PDB file of C-alpha atoms in Angstrom:
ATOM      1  CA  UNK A   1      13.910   5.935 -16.621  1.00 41.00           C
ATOM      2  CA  UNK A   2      13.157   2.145 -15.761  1.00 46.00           C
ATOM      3  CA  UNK A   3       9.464   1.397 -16.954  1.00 49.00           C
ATOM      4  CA  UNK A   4       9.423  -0.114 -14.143  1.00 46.00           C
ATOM      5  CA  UNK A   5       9.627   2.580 -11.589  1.00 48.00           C
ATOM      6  CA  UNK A   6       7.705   5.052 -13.319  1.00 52.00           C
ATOM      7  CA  UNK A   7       4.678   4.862 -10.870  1.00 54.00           C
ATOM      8  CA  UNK A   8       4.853   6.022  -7.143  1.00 59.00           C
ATOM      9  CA  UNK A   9       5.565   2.690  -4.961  1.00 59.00           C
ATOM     10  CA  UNK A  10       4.669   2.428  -1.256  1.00 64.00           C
ATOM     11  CA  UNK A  11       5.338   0.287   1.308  1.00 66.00           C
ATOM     12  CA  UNK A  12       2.073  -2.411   2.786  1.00 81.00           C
ATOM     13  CA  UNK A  13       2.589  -5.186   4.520  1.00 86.00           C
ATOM     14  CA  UNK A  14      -0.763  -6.867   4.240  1.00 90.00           C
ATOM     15  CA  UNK A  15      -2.024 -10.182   3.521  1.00 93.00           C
ATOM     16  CA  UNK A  16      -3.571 -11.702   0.869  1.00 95.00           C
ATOM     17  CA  UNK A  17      -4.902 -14.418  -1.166  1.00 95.00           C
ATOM     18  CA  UNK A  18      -3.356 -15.167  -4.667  1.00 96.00           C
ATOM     19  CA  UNK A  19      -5.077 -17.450  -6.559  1.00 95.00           C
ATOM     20  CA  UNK A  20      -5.140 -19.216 -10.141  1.00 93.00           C
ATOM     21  CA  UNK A  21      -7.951 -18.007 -12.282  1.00 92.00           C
ATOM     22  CA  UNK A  22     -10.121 -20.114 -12.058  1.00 89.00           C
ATOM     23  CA  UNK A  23     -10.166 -19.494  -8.309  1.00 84.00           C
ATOM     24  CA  UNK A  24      -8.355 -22.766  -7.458  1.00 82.00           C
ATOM     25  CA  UNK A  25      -5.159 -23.348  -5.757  1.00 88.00           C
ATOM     26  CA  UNK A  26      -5.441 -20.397  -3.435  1.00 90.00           C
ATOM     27  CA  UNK A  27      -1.951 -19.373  -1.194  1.00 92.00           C
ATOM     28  CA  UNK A  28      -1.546 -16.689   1.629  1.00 95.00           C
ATOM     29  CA  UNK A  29       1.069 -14.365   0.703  1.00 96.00           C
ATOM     30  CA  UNK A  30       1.990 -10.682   2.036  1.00 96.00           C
ATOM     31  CA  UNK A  31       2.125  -7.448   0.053  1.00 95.00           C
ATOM     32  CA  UNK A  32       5.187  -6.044   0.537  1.00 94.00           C
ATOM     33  CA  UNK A  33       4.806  -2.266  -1.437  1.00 93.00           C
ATOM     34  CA  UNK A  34       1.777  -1.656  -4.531  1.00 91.00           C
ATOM     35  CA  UNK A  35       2.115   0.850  -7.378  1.00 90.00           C
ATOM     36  CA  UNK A  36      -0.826   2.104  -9.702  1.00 88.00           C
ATOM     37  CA  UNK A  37       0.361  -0.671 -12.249  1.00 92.00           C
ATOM     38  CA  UNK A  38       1.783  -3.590 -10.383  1.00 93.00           C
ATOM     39  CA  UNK A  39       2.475  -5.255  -6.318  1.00 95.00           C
ATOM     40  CA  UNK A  40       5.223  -7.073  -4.929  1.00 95.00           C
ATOM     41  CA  UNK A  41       4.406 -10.127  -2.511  1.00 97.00           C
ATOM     42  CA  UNK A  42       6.199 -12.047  -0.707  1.00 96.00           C
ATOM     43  CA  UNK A  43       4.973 -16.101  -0.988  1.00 96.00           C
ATOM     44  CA  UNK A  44       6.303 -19.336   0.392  1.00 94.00           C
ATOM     45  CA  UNK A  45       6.491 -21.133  -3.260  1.00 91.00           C
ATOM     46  CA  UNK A  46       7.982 -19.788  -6.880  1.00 92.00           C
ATOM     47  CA  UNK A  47       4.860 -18.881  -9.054  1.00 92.00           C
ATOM     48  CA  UNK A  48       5.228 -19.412 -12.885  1.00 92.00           C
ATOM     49  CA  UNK A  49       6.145 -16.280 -14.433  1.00 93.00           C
ATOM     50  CA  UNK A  50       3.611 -15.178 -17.227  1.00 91.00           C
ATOM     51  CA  UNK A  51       0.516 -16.750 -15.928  1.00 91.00           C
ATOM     52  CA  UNK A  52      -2.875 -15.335 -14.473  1.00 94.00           C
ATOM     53  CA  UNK A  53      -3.857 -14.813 -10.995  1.00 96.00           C
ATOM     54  CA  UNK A  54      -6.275 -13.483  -8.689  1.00 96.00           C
ATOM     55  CA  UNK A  55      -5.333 -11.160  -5.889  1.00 96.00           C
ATOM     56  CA  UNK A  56      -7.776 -10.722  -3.214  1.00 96.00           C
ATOM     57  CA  UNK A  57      -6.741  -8.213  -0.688  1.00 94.00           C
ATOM     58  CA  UNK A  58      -7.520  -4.712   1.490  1.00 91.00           C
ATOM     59  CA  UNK A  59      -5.831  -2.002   2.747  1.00 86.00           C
ATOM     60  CA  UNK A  60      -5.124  -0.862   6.500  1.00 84.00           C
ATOM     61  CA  UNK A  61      -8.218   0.665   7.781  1.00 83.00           C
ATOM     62  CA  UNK A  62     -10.767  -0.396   5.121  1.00 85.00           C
ATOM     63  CA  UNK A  63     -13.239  -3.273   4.968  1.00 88.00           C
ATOM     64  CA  UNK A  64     -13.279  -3.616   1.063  1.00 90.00           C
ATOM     65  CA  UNK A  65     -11.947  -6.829  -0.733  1.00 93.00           C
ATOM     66  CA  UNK A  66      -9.900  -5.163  -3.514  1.00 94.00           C
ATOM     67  CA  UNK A  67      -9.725  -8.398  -6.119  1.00 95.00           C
ATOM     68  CA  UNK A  68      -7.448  -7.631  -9.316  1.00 96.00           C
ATOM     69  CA  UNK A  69      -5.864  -9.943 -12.394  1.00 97.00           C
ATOM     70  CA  UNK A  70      -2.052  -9.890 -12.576  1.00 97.00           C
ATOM     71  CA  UNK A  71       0.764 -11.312 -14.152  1.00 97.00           C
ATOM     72  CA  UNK A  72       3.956 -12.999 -12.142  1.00 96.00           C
ATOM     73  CA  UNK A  73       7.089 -11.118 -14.149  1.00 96.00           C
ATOM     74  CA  UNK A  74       9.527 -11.847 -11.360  1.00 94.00           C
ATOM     75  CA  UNK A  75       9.962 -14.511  -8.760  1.00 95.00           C
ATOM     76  CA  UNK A  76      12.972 -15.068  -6.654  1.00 94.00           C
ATOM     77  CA  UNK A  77      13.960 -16.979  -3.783  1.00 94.00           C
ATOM     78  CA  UNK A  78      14.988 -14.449  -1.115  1.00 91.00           C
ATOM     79  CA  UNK A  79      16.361 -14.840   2.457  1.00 81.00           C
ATOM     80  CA  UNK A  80      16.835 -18.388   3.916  1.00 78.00           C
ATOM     81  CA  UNK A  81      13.725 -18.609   4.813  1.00 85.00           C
ATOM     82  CA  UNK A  82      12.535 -20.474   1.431  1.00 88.00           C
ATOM     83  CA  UNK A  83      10.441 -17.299   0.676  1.00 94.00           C
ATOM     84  CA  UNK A  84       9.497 -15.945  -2.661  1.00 96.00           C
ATOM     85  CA  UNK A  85       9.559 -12.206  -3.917  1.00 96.00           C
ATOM     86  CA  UNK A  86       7.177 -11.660  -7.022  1.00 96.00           C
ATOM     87  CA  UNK A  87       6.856  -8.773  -8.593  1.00 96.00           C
ATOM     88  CA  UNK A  88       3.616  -8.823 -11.036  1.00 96.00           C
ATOM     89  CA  UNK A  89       1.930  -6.357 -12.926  1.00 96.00           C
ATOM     90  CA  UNK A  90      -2.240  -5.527 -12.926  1.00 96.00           C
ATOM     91  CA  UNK A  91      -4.094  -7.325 -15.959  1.00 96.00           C
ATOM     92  CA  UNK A  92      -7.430  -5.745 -14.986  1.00 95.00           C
ATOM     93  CA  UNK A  93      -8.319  -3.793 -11.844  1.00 94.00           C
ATOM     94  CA  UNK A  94     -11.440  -2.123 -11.185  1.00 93.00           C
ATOM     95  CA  UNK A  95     -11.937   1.286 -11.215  1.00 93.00           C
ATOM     96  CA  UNK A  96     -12.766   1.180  -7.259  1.00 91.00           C
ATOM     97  CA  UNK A  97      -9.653  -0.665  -6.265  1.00 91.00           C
ATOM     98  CA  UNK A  98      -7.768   1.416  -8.789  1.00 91.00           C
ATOM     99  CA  UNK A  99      -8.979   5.215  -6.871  1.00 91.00           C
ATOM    100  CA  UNK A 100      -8.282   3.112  -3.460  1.00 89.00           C
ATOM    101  CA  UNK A 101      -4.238   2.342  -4.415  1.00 87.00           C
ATOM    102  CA  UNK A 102      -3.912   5.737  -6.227  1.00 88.00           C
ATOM    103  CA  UNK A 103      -5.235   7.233  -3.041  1.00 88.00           C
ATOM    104  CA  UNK A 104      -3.238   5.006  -0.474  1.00 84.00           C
ATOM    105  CA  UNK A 105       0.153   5.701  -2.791  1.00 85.00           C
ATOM    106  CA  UNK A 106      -0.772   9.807  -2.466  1.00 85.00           C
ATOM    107  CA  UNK A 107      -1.679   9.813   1.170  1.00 80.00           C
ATOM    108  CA  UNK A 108      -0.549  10.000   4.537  1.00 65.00           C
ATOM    109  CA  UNK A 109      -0.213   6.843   6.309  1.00 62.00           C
ATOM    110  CA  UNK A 110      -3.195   5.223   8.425  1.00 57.00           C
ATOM    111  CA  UNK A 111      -2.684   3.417  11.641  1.00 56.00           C
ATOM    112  CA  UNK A 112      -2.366  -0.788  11.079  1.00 52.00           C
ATOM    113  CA  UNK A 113      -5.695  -2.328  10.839  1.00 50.00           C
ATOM    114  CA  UNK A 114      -7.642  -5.531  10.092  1.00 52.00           C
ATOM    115  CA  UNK A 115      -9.092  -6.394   7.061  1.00 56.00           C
ATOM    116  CA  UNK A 116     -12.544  -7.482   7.920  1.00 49.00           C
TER     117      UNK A 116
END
C-alpha cells in the first residue's frame, strides 16, 4: 500500500490561514480533504516544498482554532486558474486538534458552518 494513503481521507472545504513559522507571511488557502497525518489545500501561490508552516483552521460546526506545524511535500499548479494543490504532512498537532480530525474522518457529516 502507498504510505501515503494509509490513513482515512475526507473531504472539507474550509478555509484557512497558512503561515511561515514565525507567523509572518500569512495566505488564505482552502482545505480541500485532511487525514490523521497530513491536509491537502488548495492556495493561489507554489509554497517551497520541505519548509515549516502554520495552519490555522476549524471544522464545520465548531468554534475552535485547530493550529498545527506541517511540511509542503507536494505543490502543483492545477486548473487554469493559477491555483496551487499542496499536499503536506503534520509536524506537530495537538492532542485536541488531533481527537477533533480523527473524529471528523470517523463521523457522519455535519451541516456547513462558520468558523467563528
Amino acid at each position: 500500500m502507498d504510505p501515503r494513503r494509509e490513513h482515512v481521507r475526507r473531504l472539507l472545504q474550509v478555509d484557512a490561514h497558512v503561515s511561515d513559522m514565525d507567523g509572518r507571511n500569512t495566505a488564505v488557502v482552502q482545505i480541500i480533504d485532511i487525514s490523521r497525518m497530513g491536509v491537502a489545500f488548495v492556495s493561489d501561490h507554489q509554497l517551497p516544498l520541505n519548509n515549516g508552516y502554520v495552519l490555522d483552521f476549524c471544522f464545520p460546526g465548531s468554534a475552535i482554532q485547530n493550529k498545527v506545524t506541517l511540511t509542503v511535500l507536494h505543490s502543483a499548479l492545477v486548473g487554469t486558474h493559477g491555483r496551487y494543490r499542496n499536499g503536506a504532512r503534520f509536524l506537530s498537532i495537538p492532542d485536541v486538534a488531533a481527537d477533533l480530525i480523527v473524529d471528523y474522518v470517523t463521523a457522519a457529516p455535519v451541516p456547513d458552518a462558520t468558523c467563528m
